[in-house]
Amino acid sequence: AQSVTQLDSHVSVSEGTPVLLRCNYSSSYSPSLFWYVQHPNKGLQLLLKYTSAATLVKGINGFEAEFKKSETSFHLTKPSAHMSDAAEYFCVVSGTRDDKIIFGKGTRLHILP
Amino acid sequence: NAGVTQTPKFRILKIGQSMTLQCTQDMNHNYMYWYRQDPGMGLKLIYYSVGAGITDKGEVPNGYNVSRSTTEDFPLRLELAAPSQTSVYFCASRPGTGTYEQYFGPGTRLTVT
């Protein structure tokens, strides 16, 4: 069975400092992995995706994530946080024999001025 | 392309009333989904469809019904609304098997009092 764990429900960083949002997954097969962002009162928007090509994936708004098979992790990073990055972020795993898509519970990112 | 559209944006229902949440996509996607999002709980899958005429239950289907008569439309029906159905509802779609990136609508915020 597949699962995904977002290790922090809330993360606070100061504007201009690095962002790290952690995601671990479990999958019996080669997974597809995604990060989505949800700004307040909005729908979910795809930030980036890993689908078995390059292990370092670049997304929109300066975000990137690295697929580490040995650590079963897909952490999301950004070198310098901006106030507009304040949002909820969801890590998603999919691509299994049963075609399921599994969402993490989300990490709320707070940006301090 | 408008992508995935949902109506209404907001709705207040009295206990026991019924309503239909509309979802339409113009991307010719085969797969469509309904999720509900409760604060701090991530997204929970209510129903999904892999094509016109085919629907299946997700994690939390009780109290809801769906139909899929066309590729474009995937309405969600609430019968006998209950306070536990107060939530934000998101519709999503994706092309089909092997492509797991989902496209989300803007959501419908439903309050049952």
Coordinates of N, CA and C in Angstrom, one line a residue:
Chain A
A1 N 0.8 -1.2 0.0 CA 0.0 0.0 0.0 C 0.9 1.2 0.0
Q2 N 0.3 2.3 -0.6 CA 1.1 3.5 -0.6 C 0.7 4.4 0.6
S3 N 1.6 5.3 1.0 CA 1.2 6.3 2.0 C 2.1 7.5 1.8
V4 N 1.7 8.6 2.4 CA 2.6 9.8 2.4 C 2.4 10.5 3.7
T5 N 3.6 11.0 4.2 CA 3.6 11.6 5.5 C 4.3 13.0 5.4
Q6 N 3.5 14.0 5.7 CA 4.2 15.3 5.8 C 4.5 15.6 7.3
L7 N 5.8 15.8 7.5 CA 6.3 15.6 8.9 C 6.0 16.8 9.7
D8 N 5.6 17.9 9.2 CA 5.3 19.1 9.9 C 3.9 19.7 9.5
S9 N 3.0 19.9 10.5 CA 1.7 20.5 10.1 C 1.8 22.0 9.9
H10 N 2.8 22.6 10.6 CA 3.0 24.1 10.5 C 4.5 24.3 10.4
V11 N 4.9 25.3 9.6 CA 6.3 25.7 9.5 C 6.3 27.2 9.4
S12 N 7.1 27.9 10.2 CA 7.3 29.3 10.2 C 8.7 29.7 9.9
V13 N 8.9 30.6 8.9 CA 10.2 31.1 8.5 C 10.1 32.6 8.4
S14 N 11.2 33.2 8.5 CA 11.3 34.7 8.2 C 11.4 34.9 6.7
E15 N 10.9 36.1 6.3 CA 11.0 36.4 4.9 C 12.5 36.5 4.6
G16 N 12.9 35.9 3.4 CA 14.2 36.0 3.0 C 15.1 34.8 3.4
T17 N 14.5 34.0 4.3 CA 15.3 32.8 4.7 C 14.8 31.5 4.0
P18 N 15.6 30.4 4.1 CA 15.2 29.2 3.3 C 14.0 28.6 3.9
V19 N 13.3 27.9 2.9 CA 12.1 27.1 3.3 C 12.4 25.6 3.1
L20 N 12.0 24.8 4.1 CA 12.1 23.3 3.9 C 10.8 22.7 4.4
L21 N 10.0 22.1 3.5 CA 8.8 21.3 3.9 C 9.1 19.9 3.6
R22 N 8.9 19.0 4.6 CA 9.3 17.7 4.6 C 8.2 16.7 4.2
C23 N 8.5 15.7 3.3 CA 7.6 14.7 2.9 C 8.3 13.4 2.8
N24 N 7.7 12.4 3.4 CA 8.2 11.0 3.2 C 7.1 10.2 2.6
Y25 N 7.4 9.2 1.8 CA 6.4 8.4 1.2 C 6.8 6.9 1.3
S26 N 5.8 6.1 1.1 CA 5.9 4.7 1.1 C 5.2 4.2 -0.2
S27 N 6.0 3.4 -1.0 CA 5.4 2.9 -2.2 C 6.1 1.6 -2.6
S28 N 5.3 0.6 -3.1 CA 5.9 -0.6 -3.5 C 6.4 -0.5 -5.0
Y29 N 6.0 0.5 -5.6 CA 6.3 0.7 -7.0 C 7.0 2.0 -7.3
S30 N 7.5 2.3 -8.5 CA 8.1 3.5 -8.8 C 7.0 4.6 -8.7
P31 N 7.1 5.5 -7.8 CA 6.0 6.5 -7.6 C 6.1 7.7 -8.5
S32 N 5.0 8.3 -8.7 CA 5.0 9.7 -9.2 C 4.7 10.6 -7.9
L33 N 5.4 11.7 -7.8 CA 5.3 12.5 -6.6 C 5.0 13.9 -7.0
F34 N 4.2 14.6 -6.2 CA 3.8 16.0 -6.6 C 3.8 16.8 -5.3
W35 N 4.0 18.1 -5.5 CA 3.7 19.1 -4.5 C 2.6 20.1 -5.1
Y36 N 1.6 20.3 -4.3 CA 0.5 21.3 -4.7 C 0.5 22.4 -3.6
V37 N 0.2 23.6 -4.0 CA 0.1 24.7 -3.1 C -1.4 25.2 -3.1
Q38 N -1.9 25.6 -2.0 CA -3.2 26.1 -1.8 C -3.1 27.4 -1.1
H39 N -3.4 28.5 -1.8 CA -3.4 29.8 -1.1 C -4.8 30.0 -0.4
P40 N -4.9 30.8 0.6 CA -6.2 30.9 1.3 C -7.4 31.1 0.4
N41 N -8.4 30.3 0.7 CA -9.7 30.4 -0.1 C -9.5 30.2 -1.5
K42 N -8.5 29.4 -1.9 CA -8.3 29.1 -3.3 C -8.3 27.6 -3.5
G43 N -8.3 27.1 -4.8 CA -8.1 25.7 -5.1 C -6.6 25.3 -5.1
L44 N -6.3 24.1 -5.3 CA -5.0 23.6 -5.3 C -4.3 23.8 -6.7
Q45 N -3.1 24.2 -6.7 CA -2.3 24.4 -7.9 C -1.1 23.6 -7.9
L46 N -0.7 23.0 -9.0 CA 0.5 22.1 -9.0 C 1.7 23.0 -9.0
L47 N 2.6 22.7 -8.0 CA 3.9 23.4 -7.8 C 5.0 22.7 -8.6
L48 N 5.1 21.4 -8.5 CA 6.1 20.6 -9.3 C 5.7 19.1 -9.2
K49 N 6.4 18.3 -10.1 CA 6.1 16.9 -10.1 C 7.4 16.1 -10.4
Y50 N 7.5 14.9 -9.9 CA 8.5 14.0 -10.2 C 7.9 12.7 -10.8
T51 N 8.4 12.4 -12.0 CA 7.8 11.2 -12.7 C 8.9 10.4 -13.3
S52 N 10.0 10.1 -12.5 CA 11.1 9.2 -12.8 C 12.1 9.7 -13.8
A53 N 12.1 11.0 -14.0 CA 13.1 11.6 -14.9 C 14.2 12.1 -13.9
A54 N 14.6 13.4 -14.0 CA 15.6 13.9 -13.1 C 15.1 13.9 -11.7
T55 N 16.1 13.6 -10.7 CA 15.7 13.5 -9.3 C 15.5 14.9 -8.7
L56 N 16.1 15.9 -9.2 CA 15.9 17.3 -8.7 C 14.9 17.9 -9.7
V57 N 13.8 18.3 -9.1 CA 12.7 18.9 -9.9 C 12.5 20.3 -9.5
K58 N 12.5 21.1 -10.6 CA 12.2 22.6 -10.4 C 10.8 22.9 -10.7
G59 N 10.2 23.7 -9.8 CA 8.8 24.1 -10.0 C 8.6 25.6 -10.2
I60 N 7.4 26.0 -10.0 CA 7.1 27.4 -10.1 C 7.5 28.2 -8.9
N61 N 7.7 29.5 -9.0 CA 7.9 30.4 -7.9 C 9.2 30.1 -7.2
G62 N 10.2 29.5 -7.8 CA 11.5 29.3 -7.2 C 11.5 28.0 -6.3
F63 N 10.5 27.2 -6.3 CA 10.5 26.0 -5.5 C 11.2 24.9 -6.2
E64 N 11.8 24.0 -5.5 CA 12.3 22.7 -6.0 C 12.2 21.6 -5.0
A65 N 12.3 20.4 -5.5 CA 12.2 19.2 -4.6 C 13.2 18.2 -5.2
E66 N 13.7 17.4 -4.2 CA 14.6 16.3 -4.6 C 14.1 15.0 -4.2
F67 N 14.0 14.1 -5.2 CA 13.5 12.7 -5.0 C 14.7 11.9 -4.5
K68 N 14.6 11.4 -3.3 CA 15.7 10.5 -2.7 C 15.1 9.1 -2.4
K69 N 15.3 8.2 -3.3 CA 14.8 6.9 -3.2 C 15.3 6.2 -1.9
S70 N 16.5 6.3 -1.6 CA 17.1 5.6 -0.4 C 16.5 6.1 0.9
E71 N 16.1 7.4 0.9 CA 15.5 8.0 2.1 C 13.9 8.0 2.0
T72 N 13.4 7.6 0.9 CA 11.9 7.7 0.6 C 11.4 9.1 0.9
S73 N 12.1 10.1 0.5 CA 11.7 11.4 0.8 C 11.6 12.3 -0.5
F74 N 10.8 13.3 -0.4 CA 10.6 14.2 -1.5 C 10.3 15.6 -0.9
H75 N 11.4 16.2 -0.3 CA 11.2 17.4 0.5 C 11.2 18.6 -0.5
L76 N 10.4 19.6 -0.1 CA 10.2 20.8 -0.9 C 11.1 21.9 -0.3
T77 N 11.8 22.6 -1.2 CA 12.7 23.7 -0.7 C 12.6 25.0 -1.5
K78 N 13.0 26.1 -0.9 CA 13.1 27.3 -1.6 C 14.2 28.1 -0.9
P79 N 15.1 28.7 -1.7 CA 16.2 29.4 -1.0 C 15.8 30.6 -0.2
S80 N 14.8 31.3 -0.6 CA 14.5 32.6 0.0 C 13.0 32.8 0.0
A81 N 12.4 32.8 1.2 CA 10.9 32.9 1.3 C 10.5 34.3 1.0
H82 N 9.3 34.3 0.4 CA 8.6 35.6 0.2 C 7.2 35.6 0.9
M83 N 6.8 36.7 1.2 CA 5.5 36.8 1.9 C 4.4 36.1 1.1
S84 N 4.4 36.1 -0.2 CA 3.4 35.5 -1.0 C 3.5 34.0 -1.0
D85 N 4.5 33.4 -0.3 CA 4.6 31.9 -0.2 C 3.7 31.4 0.9
A86 N 3.2 32.3 1.7 CA 2.3 31.8 2.8 C 1.1 31.1 2.2
A87 N 1.0 29.8 2.6 CA -0.1 29.0 2.0 C 0.0 27.6 2.6
E88 N -0.9 26.7 2.2 CA -0.8 25.3 2.6 C -0.2 24.5 1.4
Y89 N 0.6 23.6 1.8 CA 1.3 22.8 0.8 C 1.0 21.3 1.0
F90 N 0.7 20.6 -0.1 CA 0.3 19.2 0.0 C 1.3 18.4 -0.8
C91 N 1.8 17.3 -0.2 CA 2.6 16.3 -0.9 C 1.7 15.2 -1.3
V92 N 1.9 14.7 -2.5 CA 1.0 13.7 -3.1 C 1.8 12.6 -3.8
V93 N 1.4 11.3 -3.5 CA 2.1 10.2 -4.2 C 1.0 9.4 -5.0
S94 N 1.5 8.9 -6.1 CA 0.5 8.2 -7.0 C 1.3 7.3 -7.9
G95 N 0.6 6.6 -8.8 CA 1.3 5.8 -9.8 C 1.4 4.4 -9.4
T96 N 0.4 3.8 -8.8 CA 0.5 2.5 -8.3 C -0.4 1.6 -9.2
R97 N -0.2 0.3 -8.9 CA -1.0 -0.7 -9.7 C -2.5 -0.4 -9.6
D98 N -2.9 0.1 -8.4 CA -4.4 0.3 -8.3 C -4.8 1.8 -8.6
D99 N -3.8 2.5 -9.2 CA -4.1 3.8 -9.8 C -4.6 4.8 -8.7
K100 N -4.2 4.7 -7.5 CA -4.7 5.6 -6.4 C -3.8 6.8 -6.4
I101 N -4.4 7.9 -5.9 CA -3.7 9.2 -5.6 C -3.8 9.4 -4.1
I102 N -2.7 9.6 -3.4 CA -2.7 9.7 -1.9 C -2.2 11.1 -1.6
F103 N -3.0 11.8 -0.8 CA -2.6 13.2 -0.3 C -2.1 13.1 1.1
G104 N -1.0 13.9 1.3 CA -0.6 14.2 2.7 C -1.6 15.1 3.4
K105 N -1.5 15.3 4.7 CA -2.4 16.1 5.4 C -2.1 17.6 5.3
G106 N -1.0 17.9 4.7 CA -0.7 19.3 4.4 C 0.2 20.0 5.4
T107 N 1.0 20.9 5.0 CA 1.8 21.8 5.9 C 1.5 23.2 5.6
R108 N 1.1 23.9 6.7 CA 0.8 25.3 6.5 C 2.1 26.1 6.7
L109 N 2.5 26.9 5.7 CA 3.7 27.7 5.8 C 3.4 29.1 6.2
H110 N 4.0 29.6 7.3 CA 3.8 31.0 7.7 C 5.1 31.7 7.4
I111 N 5.0 32.9 6.9 CA 6.1 33.8 6.6 C 6.1 35.0 7.6
L112 N 7.2 35.1 8.3 CA 7.3 36.2 9.3 C 8.0 37.4 8.7
P113 N 7.5 38.6 8.9 CA 8.1 39.8 8.3 C 9.4 40.1 9.0
Chain B
N1 N -8.9 27.6 -22.5 CA -9.5 26.6 -21.7 C -9.9 27.2 -20.3
A2 N -11.1 27.0 -19.9 CA -11.5 27.4 -18.6 C -10.9 26.5 -17.5
G3 N -10.6 25.2 -17.9 CA -10.1 24.2 -16.9 C -11.2 23.6 -16.2
V4 N -11.2 23.5 -14.9 CA -12.2 22.9 -14.1 C -13.0 24.1 -13.4
T5 N -14.3 24.1 -13.6 CA -15.1 25.1 -13.0 C -16.1 24.4 -12.1
Q6 N -16.4 25.1 -11.0 CA -17.4 24.6 -10.0 C -18.4 25.7 -9.7
T7 N -19.6 25.3 -9.5 CA -20.7 26.2 -9.0 C -21.5 25.5 -8.0
P8 N -22.1 26.2 -7.0 CA -21.8 27.6 -6.7 C -20.5 27.8 -6.0
K9 N -20.0 29.0 -5.7 CA -18.8 29.2 -4.9 C -19.1 29.1 -3.4
F10 N -20.3 29.5 -3.0 CA -20.7 29.4 -1.6 C -22.2 29.0 -1.5
R11 N -22.5 28.3 -0.4 CA -23.9 27.9 -0.3 C -24.2 27.6 1.2
I12 N -25.3 28.1 1.7 CA -25.8 27.7 3.0 C -27.0 26.9 2.9
L13 N -27.0 25.7 3.5 CA -28.2 24.8 3.5 C -28.7 24.6 4.9
K14 N -30.0 24.4 4.9 CA -30.6 24.0 6.2 C -30.5 22.5 6.3
I15 N -30.5 22.0 7.5 CA -30.5 20.5 7.7 C -31.6 19.9 7.0
G16 N -31.4 18.8 6.3 CA -32.4 18.1 5.6 C -32.6 18.5 4.1
Q17 N -32.1 19.7 3.8 CA -32.2 20.1 2.4 C -31.3 19.3 1.5
S18 N -31.5 19.4 0.2 CA -30.7 18.8 -0.8 C -30.1 19.8 -1.8
M19 N -29.0 19.5 -2.4 CA -28.5 20.3 -3.4 C -27.5 19.6 -4.3
T20 N -27.2 20.1 -5.4 CA -26.2 19.6 -6.3 C -25.1 20.5 -6.5
L21 N -23.9 20.1 -6.3 CA -22.7 20.8 -6.6 C -22.2 20.5 -8.1
Q22 N -22.1 21.5 -8.9 CA -21.7 21.3 -10.3 C -20.2 21.3 -10.5
C23 N -19.7 20.5 -11.4 CA -18.3 20.5 -11.8 C -18.3 20.2 -13.3
T24 N -17.5 21.0 -14.0 CA -17.4 20.9 -15.4 C -15.9 21.1 -15.8
Q25 N -15.4 20.2 -16.7 CA -14.0 20.4 -17.2 C -14.1 20.4 -18.7
D26 N -13.2 21.2 -19.3 CA -13.2 21.4 -20.8 C -11.9 20.9 -21.4
M27 N -11.2 20.0 -20.7 CA -9.9 19.5 -21.1 C -10.0 18.0 -21.7
N28 N -11.2 17.5 -21.8 CA -11.5 16.2 -22.3 C -10.8 15.1 -21.4
H29 N -10.7 15.4 -20.1 CA -10.1 14.4 -19.2 C -11.0 13.3 -18.9
N30 N -10.5 12.1 -18.8 CA -11.3 10.9 -18.5 C -11.6 10.8 -17.0
Y31 N -10.7 11.1 -16.2 CA -10.8 10.9 -14.7 C -11.3 12.2 -14.1
M32 N -12.3 12.0 -13.2 CA -12.8 13.2 -12.4 C -13.0 12.7 -10.9
Y33 N -12.8 13.7 -10.0 CA -12.8 13.4 -8.6 C -13.6 14.5 -7.8
W34 N -14.2 14.0 -6.7 CA -14.7 15.0 -5.7 C -14.0 14.7 -4.4
Y35 N -13.5 15.8 -3.8 CA -12.9 15.8 -2.5 C -13.6 16.7 -1.6
R36 N -13.5 16.5 -0.3 CA -13.9 17.5 0.7 C -12.7 17.8 1.6
Q37 N -12.6 19.0 2.0 CA -11.5 19.5 2.8 C -12.0 20.1 4.1
D38 N -11.7 19.5 5.2 CA -12.0 20.0 6.5 C -10.7 20.6 7.1
P39 N -10.8 21.6 7.9 CA -9.6 22.3 8.5 C -8.7 21.3 9.1
G40 N -7.4 21.4 8.7 CA -6.4 20.5 9.3 C -6.4 19.1 9.0
M41 N -7.3 18.7 8.0 CA -7.5 17.3 7.7 C -7.1 16.9 6.3
G42 N -6.6 17.8 5.6 CA -6.2 17.4 4.2 C -7.4 17.2 3.3
L43 N -7.3 16.5 2.3 CA -8.4 16.2 1.3 C -8.8 14.8 1.5
K44 N -10.1 14.6 1.5 CA -10.6 13.2 1.5 C -11.5 13.0 0.3
L45 N -11.3 11.8 -0.3 CA -11.9 11.5 -1.6 C -13.3 11.0 -1.3
I46 N -14.3 11.6 -2.0 CA -15.7 11.3 -1.8 C -16.1 10.2 -2.9
Y47 N -16.0 10.6 -4.2 CA -16.3 9.8 -5.3 C -15.3 10.1 -6.4
Y48 N -15.2 9.1 -7.3 CA -14.4 9.4 -8.5 C -15.0 8.7 -9.7
S49 N -14.5 9.1 -10.9 CA -15.1 8.5 -12.1 C -13.9 8.4 -13.1
V50 N -13.9 7.2 -13.8 CA -12.8 7.0 -14.8 C -13.3 7.2 -16.2
G51 N -14.5 7.6 -16.3 CA -15.1 7.9 -17.7 C -16.6 8.0 -17.6
A52 N -17.2 8.5 -18.7 CA -18.6 8.7 -18.7 C -19.3 7.3 -18.4
G53 N -20.2 7.4 -17.5 CA -21.0 6.2 -17.1 C -20.4 5.3 -16.1
I54 N -19.2 5.7 -15.6 CA -18.5 4.9 -14.6 C -18.1 5.7 -13.4
T55 N -18.6 5.3 -12.2 CA -18.3 6.0 -11.0 C -18.0 5.0 -9.9
D56 N -17.2 5.5 -8.9 CA -16.9 4.6 -7.8 C -16.7 5.4 -6.5
K57 N -16.9 4.7 -5.4 CA -16.8 5.3 -4.1 C -15.3 5.6 -3.7
G58 N -15.2 6.7 -3.0 CA -13.9 6.9 -2.4 C -13.9 6.6 -0.9
E59 N -13.2 7.4 -0.2 CA -13.0 7.2 1.3 C -14.2 7.5 2.1
V60 N -15.0 8.6 1.7 CA -16.1 9.1 2.5 C -17.3 9.3 1.7
P61 N -18.0 8.3 1.1 CA -19.1 8.5 0.2 C -20.4 8.7 0.8
N62 N -20.6 8.3 2.1 CA -21.9 8.3 2.7 C -22.5 9.7 2.7
G63 N -23.8 9.8 2.3 CA -24.5 11.0 2.2 C -24.4 11.8 0.9
Y64 N -23.7 11.2 0.0 CA -23.4 11.8 -1.3 C -23.8 10.8 -2.5
N65 N -24.1 11.4 -3.6 CA -24.3 10.6 -4.8 C -23.7 11.4 -6.0
V66 N -23.2 10.6 -7.0 CA -22.7 11.2 -8.2 C -23.2 10.6 -9.4
S67 N -23.1 11.2 -10.6 CA -23.4 10.7 -11.9 C -22.4 11.2 -12.9
R68 N -22.2 10.5 -13.9 CA -21.3 11.0 -15.0 C -21.8 10.6 -16.3
S69 N -22.7 11.4 -16.8 CA -23.4 11.1 -18.1 C -22.6 11.6 -19.3
T70 N -21.7 12.6 -19.1 CA -20.8 13.1 -20.1 C -19.4 13.2 -19.6
T71 N -18.5 13.3 -20.5 CA -17.1 13.4 -20.1 C -16.8 14.7 -19.4
E72 N -17.6 15.8 -19.7 CA -17.3 17.1 -19.2 C -17.8 17.3 -17.7
D73 N -19.0 16.7 -17.4 CA -19.7 17.0 -16.2 C -19.6 15.9 -15.1
F74 N -19.5 16.3 -13.9 CA -19.5 15.3 -12.8 C -20.1 16.0 -11.6
P75 N -21.4 16.0 -11.5 CA -22.1 16.7 -10.4 C -22.1 15.8 -9.2
L76 N -22.1 16.5 -8.0 CA -22.2 15.8 -6.7 C -23.5 16.2 -6.0
R77 N -24.2 15.2 -5.6 CA -25.5 15.4 -5.0 C -25.5 15.2 -3.6
L78 N -26.0 16.1 -2.8 CA -26.1 15.9 -1.3 C -27.6 15.7 -1.0
E79 N -28.0 14.6 -0.5 CA -29.3 14.4 -0.1 C -29.4 14.5 1.4
L80 N -30.5 15.2 1.9 CA -30.7 15.3 3.4 C -29.4 15.8 4.1
A81 N -29.1 17.1 3.8 CA -27.8 17.7 4.3 C -27.8 17.6 5.8
A82 N -26.6 17.4 6.3 CA -26.3 17.3 7.7 C -25.1 18.2 8.1
P83 N -25.1 18.7 9.3 CA -24.0 19.6 9.7 C -22.6 19.0 9.5
S84 N -22.5 17.7 9.5 CA -21.2 17.1 9.3 C -20.7 17.2 7.8
Q85 N -21.6 17.7 7.0 CA -21.2 17.9 5.6 C -20.8 19.4 5.3
T86 N -20.7 20.1 6.4 CA -20.1 21.5 6.3 C -18.7 21.3 5.9
S87 N -18.2 21.9 4.8 CA -16.9 21.6 4.3 C -16.6 22.5 3.1
V88 N -15.4 22.4 2.6 CA -15.1 22.9 1.3 C -14.9 21.8 0.3
Y89 N -15.6 21.8 -0.8 CA -15.6 20.7 -1.8 C -14.9 21.1 -3.0
F90 N -14.0 20.2 -3.4 CA -13.1 20.4 -4.6 C -13.4 19.4 -5.6
C91 N -13.5 19.8 -6.8 CA -13.6 18.9 -8.0 C -12.2 18.9 -8.7
A92 N -11.8 17.8 -9.2 CA -10.5 17.7 -9.9 C -10.6 16.7 -11.1
S93 N -9.7 16.9 -12.0 CA -9.7 16.0 -13.2 C -8.3 15.7 -13.6
R94 N -8.1 14.6 -14.3 CA -6.8 14.3 -14.9 C -7.0 13.5 -16.2
P95 N -6.0 13.5 -17.0 CA -6.3 12.9 -18.4 C -6.7 11.4 -18.3
G96 N -5.9 10.6 -17.6 CA -6.2 9.2 -17.6 C -5.1 8.4 -17.0
T97 N -5.2 7.1 -17.3 CA -4.2 6.1 -16.7 C -2.8 6.5 -17.1
G98 N -1.9 6.5 -16.1 CA -0.5 6.8 -16.4 C -0.1 8.3 -16.2
T99 N -1.1 9.1 -16.1 CA -0.9 10.6 -16.0 C -1.6 11.0 -14.7
Y100 N -0.8 11.4 -13.7 CA -1.4 11.5 -12.3 C -1.5 13.0 -11.9
E101 N -1.1 13.9 -12.7 CA -1.3 15.3 -12.4 C -2.7 15.7 -12.4
Q102 N -3.2 16.2 -11.3 CA -4.6 16.6 -11.2 C -4.8 18.1 -11.4
Y103 N -5.9 18.5 -12.0 CA -6.3 19.9 -12.1 C -7.5 20.2 -11.3
F104 N -7.4 21.2 -10.4 CA -8.5 21.4 -9.4 C -9.3 22.6 -9.8
G105 N -10.6 22.5 -9.4 CA -11.5 23.7 -9.5 C -11.3 24.6 -8.3
P106 N -11.9 25.7 -8.2 CA -11.7 26.7 -7.2 C -12.4 26.4 -5.9
G107 N -13.3 25.4 -5.9 CA -14.0 24.9 -4.7 C -15.3 25.5 -4.4
T108 N -16.1 24.8 -3.6 CA -17.4 25.3 -3.2 C -17.4 25.2 -1.7
R109 N -17.7 26.3 -1.0 CA -17.8 26.3 0.4 C -19.2 26.2 0.9
L110 N -19.5 25.0 1.6 CA -20.8 24.7 2.0 C -21.0 24.7 3.5
T111 N -22.0 25.4 3.9 CA -22.3 25.4 5.4 C -23.7 24.8 5.5
V112 N -23.8 23.9 6.4 CA -25.1 23.3 6.8 C -25.5 23.6 8.2
T113 N -26.6 24.3 8.4 CA -27.0 24.8 9.7 C -28.4 24.3 10.1

